[in-house]
């Protein structure tokens, strides 16, 4: 009927939809690579290592920018930001609006398409374990939020994560074009810290205060209720919050360690440049100057006793 709201549930047919959009993602990946990244690479003349990292960051910048805009549109139109209570109210969120379900299917399709792209892009063997770990973590979290009916919380977390990743890969692209330009890394550092704080606050709000207040506290897999009965136990709830805080603390520790190492390398490079400039200046000052045997006066070279250095020609008698 007119005005009827149609909602969707997950099922086995989602696998066919995901497979279709994997092929779409492969085509879009090739378009971005050929018509944008390859043309830029020809002008920059990067090394093989930088060439691979430039392609990776270029593809992720396009994906993260699209995902941030799309995810922001979904959470605003669905009212998840204006009404934070909607993140846990009426849990489990078994039935999804069309745009939420479609967003999750496209996200799963993109990260699954990244697996064959490791072969198509001829990624170096040293880089494959890192990229496989990244792909596996994204697939685990996105599929977990989708199958365990935590899609609303997952949307906000993905928005924060993709925002920080977008600034990081933009900073890396700018760094490859100009190695002296590292200002965007400072912007990424600020965005990263802010998004981590928001992520931790969101976890505490939803896990510590939201899910324990859900009316249905019984385990009911048929209705999609997997968590609320666990979070009713204060010991389990505090254990989960402790694990979340420890994980976020480890991420921040690695980030701080990375920043300290980067600043130390920067100051060492600056000090070495200053020492090299000072050494070059002292060499120029101590360089011996060629001087004539006499001194110049009105354009004529004269000896030290005032006489001309030229020998006087004697007349024959």
PDB file of N, CA, C and O in Angstrom, residues 21-94:
ATOM      1  N   UNK A  21      27.970  -7.730  -6.605  1.00  0.00           N
ATOM      2  CA  UNK A  21      28.634  -6.454  -6.345  1.00  0.00           C
ATOM      3  C   UNK A  21      30.149  -6.602  -6.187  1.00  0.00           C
ATOM      4  O   UNK A  21      30.872  -5.607  -6.262  1.00  0.00           O
ATOM      5  N   UNK A  22      30.627  -7.825  -5.989  1.00  0.00           N
ATOM      6  CA  UNK A  22      32.079  -8.041  -6.047  1.00  0.00           C
ATOM      7  C   UNK A  22      32.593  -7.744  -7.445  1.00  0.00           C
ATOM      8  O   UNK A  22      33.624  -7.077  -7.626  1.00  0.00           O
ATOM      9  N   UNK A  23      31.865  -8.220  -8.470  1.00  0.00           N
ATOM     10  CA  UNK A  23      32.263  -7.934  -9.848  1.00  0.00           C
ATOM     11  C   UNK A  23      32.161  -6.444 -10.160  1.00  0.00           C
ATOM     12  O   UNK A  23      33.007  -5.891 -10.874  1.00  0.00           O
ATOM     13  N   UNK A  24      31.139  -5.788  -9.625  1.00  0.00           N
ATOM     14  CA  UNK A  24      31.019  -4.339  -9.814  1.00  0.00           C
ATOM     15  C   UNK A  24      32.206  -3.617  -9.181  1.00  0.00           C
ATOM     16  O   UNK A  24      32.780  -2.681  -9.755  1.00  0.00           O
ATOM     17  N   UNK A  25      32.610  -4.050  -7.989  1.00  0.00           N
ATOM     18  CA  UNK A  25      33.741  -3.422  -7.309  1.00  0.00           C
ATOM     19  C   UNK A  25      35.039  -3.637  -8.080  1.00  0.00           C
ATOM     20  O   UNK A  25      35.882  -2.734  -8.150  1.00  0.00           O
ATOM     21  N   UNK A  26      35.219  -4.810  -8.676  1.00  0.00           N
ATOM     22  CA  UNK A  26      36.421  -5.064  -9.474  1.00  0.00           C
ATOM     23  C   UNK A  26      36.474  -4.141 -10.683  1.00  0.00           C
ATOM     24  O   UNK A  26      37.536  -3.590 -11.027  1.00  0.00           O
ATOM     25  N   UNK A  27      35.333  -3.924 -11.320  1.00  0.00           N
ATOM     26  CA  UNK A  27      35.288  -3.020 -12.488  1.00  0.00           C
ATOM     27  C   UNK A  27      35.602  -1.591 -12.073  1.00  0.00           C
ATOM     28  O   UNK A  27      36.400  -0.893 -12.716  1.00  0.00           O
ATOM     29  N   UNK A  28      34.995  -1.124 -10.973  1.00  0.00           N
ATOM     30  CA  UNK A  28      35.260   0.241 -10.511  1.00  0.00           C
ATOM     31  C   UNK A  28      36.717   0.399 -10.078  1.00  0.00           C
ATOM     32  O   UNK A  28      37.327   1.450 -10.302  1.00  0.00           O
ATOM     33  N   UNK A  29      37.279  -0.632  -9.483  1.00  0.00           N
ATOM     34  CA  UNK A  29      38.690  -0.607  -9.097  1.00  0.00           C
ATOM     35  C   UNK A  29      39.569  -0.406 -10.332  1.00  0.00           C
ATOM     36  O   UNK A  29      40.518   0.403 -10.307  1.00  0.00           O
ATOM     37  N   UNK A  30      39.276  -1.145 -11.398  1.00  0.00           N
ATOM     38  CA  UNK A  30      40.068  -1.021 -12.621  1.00  0.00           C
ATOM     39  C   UNK A  30      39.910   0.358 -13.263  1.00  0.00           C
ATOM     40  O   UNK A  30      40.880   0.914 -13.802  1.00  0.00           O
ATOM     41  N   UNK A  31      38.710   0.929 -13.198  1.00  0.00           N
ATOM     42  CA  UNK A  31      38.486   2.263 -13.770  1.00  0.00           C
ATOM     43  C   UNK A  31      39.302   3.318 -13.029  1.00  0.00           C
ATOM     44  O   UNK A  31      39.970   4.164 -13.645  1.00  0.00           O
ATOM     45  N   UNK A  32      39.258   3.294 -11.698  1.00  0.00           N
ATOM     46  CA  UNK A  32      40.034   4.256 -10.914  1.00  0.00           C
ATOM     47  C   UNK A  32      41.528   4.084 -11.169  1.00  0.00           C
ATOM     48  O   UNK A  32      42.278   5.071 -11.297  1.00  0.00           O
ATOM     49  N   UNK A  33      41.981   2.826 -11.298  1.00  0.00           N
ATOM     50  CA  UNK A  33      43.402   2.566 -11.509  1.00  0.00           C
ATOM     51  C   UNK A  33      43.871   3.080 -12.870  1.00  0.00           C
ATOM     52  O   UNK A  33      44.919   3.736 -12.977  1.00  0.00           O
ATOM     53  N   UNK A  34      43.107   2.809 -13.903  1.00  0.00           N
ATOM     54  CA  UNK A  34      43.565   3.141 -15.251  1.00  0.00           C
ATOM     55  C   UNK A  34      43.402   4.621 -15.583  1.00  0.00           C
ATOM     56  O   UNK A  34      44.304   5.218 -16.176  1.00  0.00           O
ATOM     57  N   UNK A  35      42.298   5.217 -15.200  1.00  0.00           N
ATOM     58  CA  UNK A  35      42.010   6.579 -15.626  1.00  0.00           C
ATOM     59  C   UNK A  35      42.474   7.643 -14.631  1.00  0.00           C
ATOM     60  O   UNK A  35      42.429   8.830 -14.956  1.00  0.00           O
ATOM     61  N   UNK A  36      42.928   7.246 -13.454  1.00  0.00           N
ATOM     62  CA  UNK A  36      43.396   8.242 -12.485  1.00  0.00           C
ATOM     63  C   UNK A  36      44.797   7.920 -11.977  1.00  0.00           C
ATOM     64  O   UNK A  36      45.738   8.690 -12.191  1.00  0.00           O
ATOM     65  N   UNK A  37      44.951   6.794 -11.335  1.00  0.00           N
ATOM     66  CA  UNK A  37      46.210   6.500 -10.645  1.00  0.00           C
ATOM     67  C   UNK A  37      47.362   6.246 -11.608  1.00  0.00           C
ATOM     68  O   UNK A  37      48.487   6.713 -11.377  1.00  0.00           O
ATOM     69  N   UNK A  38      47.119   5.509 -12.687  1.00  0.00           N
ATOM     70  CA  UNK A  38      48.209   5.229 -13.635  1.00  0.00           C
ATOM     71  C   UNK A  38      48.716   6.499 -14.297  1.00  0.00           C
ATOM     72  O   UNK A  38      49.929   6.650 -14.535  1.00  0.00           O
ATOM     73  N   UNK A  39      47.823   7.430 -14.613  1.00  0.00           N
ATOM     74  CA  UNK A  39      48.258   8.687 -15.226  1.00  0.00           C
ATOM     75  C   UNK A  39      49.109   9.512 -14.270  1.00  0.00           C
ATOM     76  O   UNK A  39      50.087  10.150 -14.677  1.00  0.00           O
ATOM     77  N   UNK A  40      48.738   9.510 -12.993  1.00  0.00           N
ATOM     78  CA  UNK A  40      49.528  10.250 -12.001  1.00  0.00           C
ATOM     79  C   UNK A  40      50.880   9.580 -11.786  1.00  0.00           C
ATOM     80  O   UNK A  40      51.914  10.251 -11.651  1.00  0.00           O
ATOM     81  N   UNK A  41      50.907   8.260 -11.790  1.00  0.00           N
ATOM     82  CA  UNK A  41      52.160   7.528 -11.581  1.00  0.00           C
ATOM     83  C   UNK A  41      53.163   7.789 -12.698  1.00  0.00           C
ATOM     84  O   UNK A  41      54.376   7.836 -12.455  1.00  0.00           O
ATOM     85  N   UNK A  42      52.675   7.935 -13.919  1.00  0.00           N
ATOM     86  CA  UNK A  42      53.590   8.219 -15.026  1.00  0.00           C
ATOM     87  C   UNK A  42      54.282   9.565 -14.864  1.00  0.00           C
ATOM     88  O   UNK A  42      55.424   9.747 -15.290  1.00  0.00           O
ATOM     89  N   UNK A  43      53.621  10.507 -14.250  1.00  0.00           N
ATOM     90  CA  UNK A  43      54.227  11.824 -14.046  1.00  0.00           C
ATOM     91  C   UNK A  43      55.181  11.853 -12.858  1.00  0.00           C
ATOM     92  O   UNK A  43      56.161  12.590 -12.872  1.00  0.00           O
ATOM     93  N   UNK A  44      54.894  11.061 -11.839  1.00  0.00           N
ATOM     94  CA  UNK A  44      55.698  11.116 -10.620  1.00  0.00           C
ATOM     95  C   UNK A  44      56.971  10.280 -10.707  1.00  0.00           C
ATOM     96  O   UNK A  44      57.950  10.581 -10.011  1.00  0.00           O
ATOM     97  N   UNK A  45      56.974   9.222 -11.526  1.00  0.00           N
ATOM     98  CA  UNK A  45      58.137   8.333 -11.665  1.00  0.00           C
ATOM     99  C   UNK A  45      58.568   7.780 -10.305  1.00  0.00           C
ATOM    100  O   UNK A  45      59.711   7.929  -9.867  1.00  0.00           O
ATOM    101  N   UNK A  46      57.639   7.130  -9.608  1.00  0.00           N
ATOM    102  CA  UNK A  46      57.913   6.591  -8.284  1.00  0.00           C
ATOM    103  C   UNK A  46      58.637   5.256  -8.381  1.00  0.00           C
ATOM    104  O   UNK A  46      58.606   4.578  -9.408  1.00  0.00           O
ATOM    105  N   UNK A  47      59.298   4.873  -7.280  1.00  0.00           N
ATOM    106  CA  UNK A  47      59.937   3.568  -7.208  1.00  0.00           C
ATOM    107  C   UNK A  47      58.872   2.482  -7.083  1.00  0.00           C
ATOM    108  O   UNK A  47      57.682   2.765  -6.901  1.00  0.00           O
ATOM    109  N   UNK A  48      59.293   1.218  -7.162  1.00  0.00           N
ATOM    110  CA  UNK A  48      58.334   0.119  -7.098  1.00  0.00           C
ATOM    111  C   UNK A  48      57.603   0.076  -5.762  1.00  0.00           C
ATOM    112  O   UNK A  48      56.404  -0.176  -5.705  1.00  0.00           O
ATOM    113  N   UNK A  49      58.331   0.315  -4.677  1.00  0.00           N
ATOM    114  CA  UNK A  49      57.709   0.280  -3.359  1.00  0.00           C
ATOM    115  C   UNK A  49      56.694   1.410  -3.220  1.00  0.00           C
ATOM    116  O   UNK A  49      55.547   1.197  -2.796  1.00  0.00           O
ATOM    117  N   UNK A  50      57.100   2.622  -3.575  1.00  0.00           N
ATOM    118  CA  UNK A  50      56.186   3.754  -3.480  1.00  0.00           C
ATOM    119  C   UNK A  50      55.040   3.628  -4.472  1.00  0.00           C
ATOM    120  O   UNK A  50      53.923   4.079  -4.196  1.00  0.00           O
ATOM    121  N   UNK A  51      55.323   3.023  -5.626  1.00  0.00           N
ATOM    122  CA  UNK A  51      54.274   2.837  -6.632  1.00  0.00           C
ATOM    123  C   UNK A  51      53.153   1.962  -6.076  1.00  0.00           C
ATOM    124  O   UNK A  51      51.959   2.273  -6.229  1.00  0.00           O
ATOM    125  N   UNK A  52      53.516   0.872  -5.395  1.00  0.00           N
ATOM    126  CA  UNK A  52      52.511  -0.025  -4.813  1.00  0.00           C
ATOM    127  C   UNK A  52      51.715   0.676  -3.706  1.00  0.00           C
ATOM    128  O   UNK A  52      50.477   0.567  -3.646  1.00  0.00           O
ATOM    129  N   UNK A  53      52.403   1.406  -2.836  1.00  0.00           N
ATOM    130  CA  UNK A  53      51.720   2.096  -1.741  1.00  0.00           C
ATOM    131  C   UNK A  53      50.846   3.235  -2.273  1.00  0.00           C
ATOM    132  O   UNK A  53      49.776   3.510  -1.720  1.00  0.00           O
ATOM    133  N   UNK A  54      51.297   3.901  -3.339  1.00  0.00           N
ATOM    134  CA  UNK A  54      50.504   4.977  -3.933  1.00  0.00           C
ATOM    135  C   UNK A  54      49.199   4.423  -4.502  1.00  0.00           C
ATOM    136  O   UNK A  54      48.128   5.018  -4.313  1.00  0.00           O
ATOM    137  N   UNK A  55      49.275   3.286  -5.187  1.00  0.00           N
ATOM    138  CA  UNK A  55      48.057   2.679  -5.725  1.00  0.00           C
ATOM    139  C   UNK A  55      47.103   2.258  -4.610  1.00  0.00           C
ATOM    140  O   UNK A  55      45.890   2.442  -4.706  1.00  0.00           O
ATOM    141  N   UNK A  56      47.658   1.685  -3.544  1.00  0.00           N
ATOM    142  CA  UNK A  56      46.820   1.258  -2.414  1.00  0.00           C
ATOM    143  C   UNK A  56      46.106   2.451  -1.786  1.00  0.00           C
ATOM    144  O   UNK A  56      44.891   2.412  -1.558  1.00  0.00           O
ATOM    145  N   UNK A  57      46.857   3.520  -1.517  1.00  0.00           N
ATOM    146  CA  UNK A  57      46.245   4.695  -0.892  1.00  0.00           C
ATOM    147  C   UNK A  57      45.255   5.371  -1.828  1.00  0.00           C
ATOM    148  O   UNK A  57      44.216   5.866  -1.387  1.00  0.00           O
ATOM    149  N   UNK A  58      45.564   5.399  -3.119  1.00  0.00           N
ATOM    150  CA  UNK A  58      44.646   6.023  -4.068  1.00  0.00           C
ATOM    151  C   UNK A  58      43.303   5.305  -4.120  1.00  0.00           C
ATOM    152  O   UNK A  58      42.238   5.947  -4.134  1.00  0.00           O
ATOM    153  N   UNK A  59      43.332   3.974  -4.154  1.00  0.00           N
ATOM    154  CA  UNK A  59      42.089   3.215  -4.161  1.00  0.00           C
ATOM    155  C   UNK A  59      41.311   3.405  -2.861  1.00  0.00           C
ATOM    156  O   UNK A  59      40.081   3.570  -2.872  1.00  0.00           O
ATOM    157  N   UNK A  60      42.012   3.417  -1.736  1.00  0.00           N
ATOM    158  CA  UNK A  60      41.327   3.547  -0.452  1.00  0.00           C
ATOM    159  C   UNK A  60      40.786   4.959  -0.228  1.00  0.00           C
ATOM    160  O   UNK A  60      39.784   5.129   0.459  1.00  0.00           O
ATOM    161  N   UNK A  61      41.445   5.962  -0.787  1.00  0.00           N
ATOM    162  CA  UNK A  61      40.906   7.324  -0.681  1.00  0.00           C
ATOM    163  C   UNK A  61      39.558   7.412  -1.383  1.00  0.00           C
ATOM    164  O   UNK A  61      38.594   7.975  -0.845  1.00  0.00           O
ATOM    165  N   UNK A  62      39.474   6.849  -2.594  1.00  0.00           N
ATOM    166  CA  UNK A  62      38.197   6.862  -3.319  1.00  0.00           C
ATOM    167  C   UNK A  62      37.126   6.083  -2.562  1.00  0.00           C
ATOM    168  O   UNK A  62      35.971   6.530  -2.438  1.00  0.00           O
ATOM    169  N   UNK A  63      37.503   4.923  -2.021  1.00  0.00           N
ATOM    170  CA  UNK A  63      36.524   4.108  -1.297  1.00  0.00           C
ATOM    171  C   UNK A  63      36.092   4.760   0.011  1.00  0.00           C
ATOM    172  O   UNK A  63      34.895   4.813   0.334  1.00  0.00           O
ATOM    173  N   UNK A  64      37.044   5.259   0.804  1.00  0.00           N
ATOM    174  CA  UNK A  64      36.706   5.859   2.092  1.00  0.00           C
ATOM    175  C   UNK A  64      35.881   7.131   1.924  1.00  0.00           C
ATOM    176  O   UNK A  64      34.961   7.379   2.719  1.00  0.00           O
ATOM    177  N   UNK A  65      36.211   7.937   0.930  1.00  0.00           N
ATOM    178  CA  UNK A  65      35.425   9.154   0.707  1.00  0.00           C
ATOM    179  C   UNK A  65      33.985   8.812   0.355  1.00  0.00           C
ATOM    180  O   UNK A  65      33.033   9.402   0.905  1.00  0.00           O
ATOM    181  N   UNK A  66      33.796   7.843  -0.550  1.00  0.00           N
ATOM    182  CA  UNK A  66      32.440   7.418  -0.915  1.00  0.00           C
ATOM    183  C   UNK A  66      31.697   6.842   0.286  1.00  0.00           C
ATOM    184  O   UNK A  66      30.514   7.140   0.523  1.00  0.00           O
ATOM    185  N   UNK A  67      32.392   6.014   1.077  1.00  0.00           N
ATOM    186  CA  UNK A  67      31.753   5.367   2.220  1.00  0.00           C
ATOM    187  C   UNK A  67      31.385   6.369   3.307  1.00  0.00           C
ATOM    188  O   UNK A  67      30.333   6.248   3.942  1.00  0.00           O
ATOM    189  N   UNK A  68      32.254   7.372   3.538  1.00  0.00           N
ATOM    190  CA  UNK A  68      31.958   8.379   4.564  1.00  0.00           C
ATOM    191  C   UNK A  68      30.720   9.174   4.197  1.00  0.00           C
ATOM    192  O   UNK A  68      29.821   9.401   5.026  1.00  0.00           O
ATOM    193  N   UNK A  69      30.653   9.613   2.939  1.00  0.00           N
ATOM    194  CA  UNK A  69      29.485  10.393   2.494  1.00  0.00           C
ATOM    195  C   UNK A  69      28.215   9.542   2.557  1.00  0.00           C
ATOM    196  O   UNK A  69      27.165   9.989   3.041  1.00  0.00           O
ATOM    197  N   UNK A  70      28.318   8.316   2.082  1.00  0.00           N
ATOM    198  CA  UNK A  70      27.151   7.420   2.070  1.00  0.00           C
ATOM    199  C   UNK A  70      26.708   7.080   3.489  1.00  0.00           C
ATOM    200  O   UNK A  70      25.528   7.146   3.826  1.00  0.00           O
ATOM    201  N   UNK A  71      27.666   6.720   4.345  1.00  0.00           N
ATOM    202  CA  UNK A  71      27.331   6.348   5.723  1.00  0.00           C
ATOM    203  C   UNK A  71      26.754   7.536   6.490  1.00  0.00           C
ATOM    204  O   UNK A  71      25.807   7.381   7.268  1.00  0.00           O
ATOM    205  N   UNK A  72      27.313   8.726   6.277  1.00  0.00           N
ATOM    206  CA  UNK A  72      26.787   9.917   6.948  1.00  0.00           C
ATOM    207  C   UNK A  72      25.361  10.199   6.515  1.00  0.00           C
ATOM    208  O   UNK A  72      24.499  10.555   7.341  1.00  0.00           O
ATOM    209  N   UNK A  73      25.084  10.015   5.229  1.00  0.00           N
ATOM    210  CA  UNK A  73      23.718  10.218   4.732  1.00  0.00           C
ATOM    211  C   UNK A  73      22.752   9.220   5.380  1.00  0.00           C
ATOM    212  O   UNK A  73      21.627   9.580   5.780  1.00  0.00           O
ATOM    213  N   UNK A  74      23.184   7.959   5.524  1.00  0.00           N
ATOM    214  CA  UNK A  74      22.306   6.931   6.104  1.00  0.00           C
ATOM    215  C   UNK A  74      21.995   7.238   7.561  1.00  0.00           C
ATOM    216  O   UNK A  74      20.837   7.201   7.997  1.00  0.00           O
ATOM    217  N   UNK A  75      23.040   7.547   8.364  1.00  0.00           N
ATOM    218  CA  UNK A  75      22.804   7.754   9.804  1.00  0.00           C
ATOM    219  C   UNK A  75      22.025   9.036  10.064  1.00  0.00           C
ATOM    220  O   UNK A  75      21.292   9.124  11.059  1.00  0.00           O
ATOM    221  N   UNK A  76      22.142  10.024   9.173  1.00  0.00           N
ATOM    222  CA  UNK A  76      21.372  11.258   9.361  1.00  0.00           C
ATOM    223  C   UNK A  76      19.912  11.047   8.982  1.00  0.00           C
ATOM    224  O   UNK A  76      18.996  11.433   9.720  1.00  0.00           O
ATOM    225  N   UNK A  77      19.674  10.418   7.841  1.00  0.00           N
ATOM    226  CA  UNK A  77      18.295  10.221   7.397  1.00  0.00           C
ATOM    227  C   UNK A  77      17.545   9.226   8.280  1.00  0.00           C
ATOM    228  O   UNK A  77      16.325   9.339   8.458  1.00  0.00           O
ATOM    229  N   UNK A  78      18.259   8.256   8.855  1.00  0.00           N
ATOM    230  CA  UNK A  78      17.613   7.290   9.746  1.00  0.00           C
ATOM    231  C   UNK A  78      17.488   7.803  11.177  1.00  0.00           C
ATOM    232  O   UNK A  78      16.850   7.163  12.012  1.00  0.00           O
ATOM    233  N   UNK A  79      18.110   8.941  11.486  1.00  0.00           N
ATOM    234  CA  UNK A  79      17.972   9.546  12.801  1.00  0.00           C
ATOM    235  C   UNK A  79      18.824   8.925  13.886  1.00  0.00           C
ATOM    236  O   UNK A  79      18.529   9.092  15.081  1.00  0.00           O
ATOM    237  N   UNK A  80      19.913   8.225  13.504  1.00  0.00           N
ATOM    238  CA  UNK A  80      20.751   7.580  14.513  1.00  0.00           C
ATOM    239  C   UNK A  80      21.630   8.582  15.263  1.00  0.00           C
ATOM    240  O   UNK A  80      22.015   8.318  16.409  1.00  0.00           O
ATOM    241  N   UNK A  81      21.953   9.708  14.642  1.00  0.00           N
ATOM    242  CA  UNK A  81      22.775  10.725  15.310  1.00  0.00           C
ATOM    243  C   UNK A  81      21.910  11.643  16.166  1.00  0.00           C
ATOM    244  O   UNK A  81      22.273  11.974  17.305  1.00  0.00           O
ATOM    245  N   UNK A  82      20.780  12.050  15.633  1.00  0.00           N
ATOM    246  CA  UNK A  82      19.917  12.951  16.395  1.00  0.00           C
ATOM    247  C   UNK A  82      19.276  12.263  17.598  1.00  0.00           C
ATOM    248  O   UNK A  82      18.928  12.915  18.588  1.00  0.00           O
ATOM    249  N   UNK A  83      19.129  10.952  17.530  1.00  0.00           N
ATOM    250  CA  UNK A  83      18.531  10.197  18.630  1.00  0.00           C
ATOM    251  C   UNK A  83      19.460   9.044  19.006  1.00  0.00           C
ATOM    252  O   UNK A  83      19.305   7.913  18.505  1.00  0.00           O
ATOM    253  N   UNK A  84      20.459   9.283  19.876  1.00  0.00           N
ATOM    254  CA  UNK A  84      21.406   8.204  20.233  1.00  0.00           C
ATOM    255  C   UNK A  84      20.739   6.998  20.877  1.00  0.00           C
ATOM    256  O   UNK A  84      21.279   5.890  20.808  1.00  0.00           O
ATOM    257  N   UNK A  85      19.562   7.181  21.501  1.00  0.00           N
ATOM    258  CA  UNK A  85      18.887   6.052  22.128  1.00  0.00           C
ATOM    259  C   UNK A  85      18.482   4.990  21.105  1.00  0.00           C
ATOM    260  O   UNK A  85      18.302   3.814  21.451  1.00  0.00           O
ATOM    261  N   UNK A  86      18.338   5.409  19.863  1.00  0.00           N
ATOM    262  CA  UNK A  86      17.940   4.451  18.834  1.00  0.00           C
ATOM    263  C   UNK A  86      19.003   3.386  18.582  1.00  0.00           C
ATOM    264  O   UNK A  86      18.720   2.366  17.948  1.00  0.00           O
ATOM    265  N   UNK A  87      20.240   3.608  19.083  1.00  0.00           N
ATOM    266  CA  UNK A  87      21.302   2.621  18.892  1.00  0.00           C
ATOM    267  C   UNK A  87      21.030   1.346  19.670  1.00  0.00           C
ATOM    268  O   UNK A  87      21.530   0.274  19.317  1.00  0.00           O
ATOM    269  N   UNK A  88      20.289   1.440  20.772  1.00  0.00           N
ATOM    270  CA  UNK A  88      20.000   0.236  21.564  1.00  0.00           C
ATOM    271  C   UNK A  88      18.501   0.019  21.814  1.00  0.00           C
ATOM    272  O   UNK A  88      18.104  -1.054  22.240  1.00  0.00           O
ATOM    273  N   UNK A  89      17.683   1.018  21.559  1.00  0.00           N
ATOM    274  CA  UNK A  89      16.251   0.828  21.767  1.00  0.00           C
ATOM    275  C   UNK A  89      15.696  -0.190  20.775  1.00  0.00           C
ATOM    276  O   UNK A  89      16.118  -0.253  19.617  1.00  0.00           O
ATOM    277  N   UNK A  90      14.739  -0.985  21.253  1.00  0.00           N
ATOM    278  CA  UNK A  90      14.073  -2.012  20.437  1.00  0.00           C
ATOM    279  C   UNK A  90      15.050  -3.055  19.905  1.00  0.00           C
ATOM    280  O   UNK A  90      14.836  -3.626  18.822  1.00  0.00           O
ATOM    281  N   UNK A  91      16.145  -3.270  20.646  1.00  0.00           N
ATOM    282  CA  UNK A  91      17.057  -4.345  20.236  1.00  0.00           C
ATOM    283  C   UNK A  91      16.383  -5.685  20.452  1.00  0.00           C
ATOM    284  O   UNK A  91      15.678  -5.851  21.453  1.00  0.00           O
ATOM    285  N   UNK A  92      16.527  -6.643  19.559  1.00  0.00           N
ATOM    286  CA  UNK A  92      17.424  -6.691  18.393  1.00  0.00           C
ATOM    287  C   UNK A  92      16.815  -6.019  17.161  1.00  0.00           C
ATOM    288  O   UNK A  92      15.610  -6.103  16.936  1.00  0.00           O
ATOM    289  N   UNK A  93      17.681  -5.396  16.369  1.00  0.00           N
ATOM    290  CA  UNK A  93      17.244  -4.699  15.150  1.00  0.00           C
ATOM    291  C   UNK A  93      17.321  -5.690  13.983  1.00  0.00           C
ATOM    292  O   UNK A  93      18.228  -5.636  13.152  1.00  0.00           O
ATOM    293  N   UNK A  94      16.329  -6.569  13.968  1.00  0.00           N
ATOM    294  CA  UNK A  94      16.344  -7.663  12.987  1.00  0.00           C
ATOM    295  C   UNK A  94      16.002  -7.158  11.589  1.00  0.00           C
ATOM    296  O   UNK A  94      16.649  -7.520  10.607  1.00  0.00           O
TER     297      UNK A  94
END
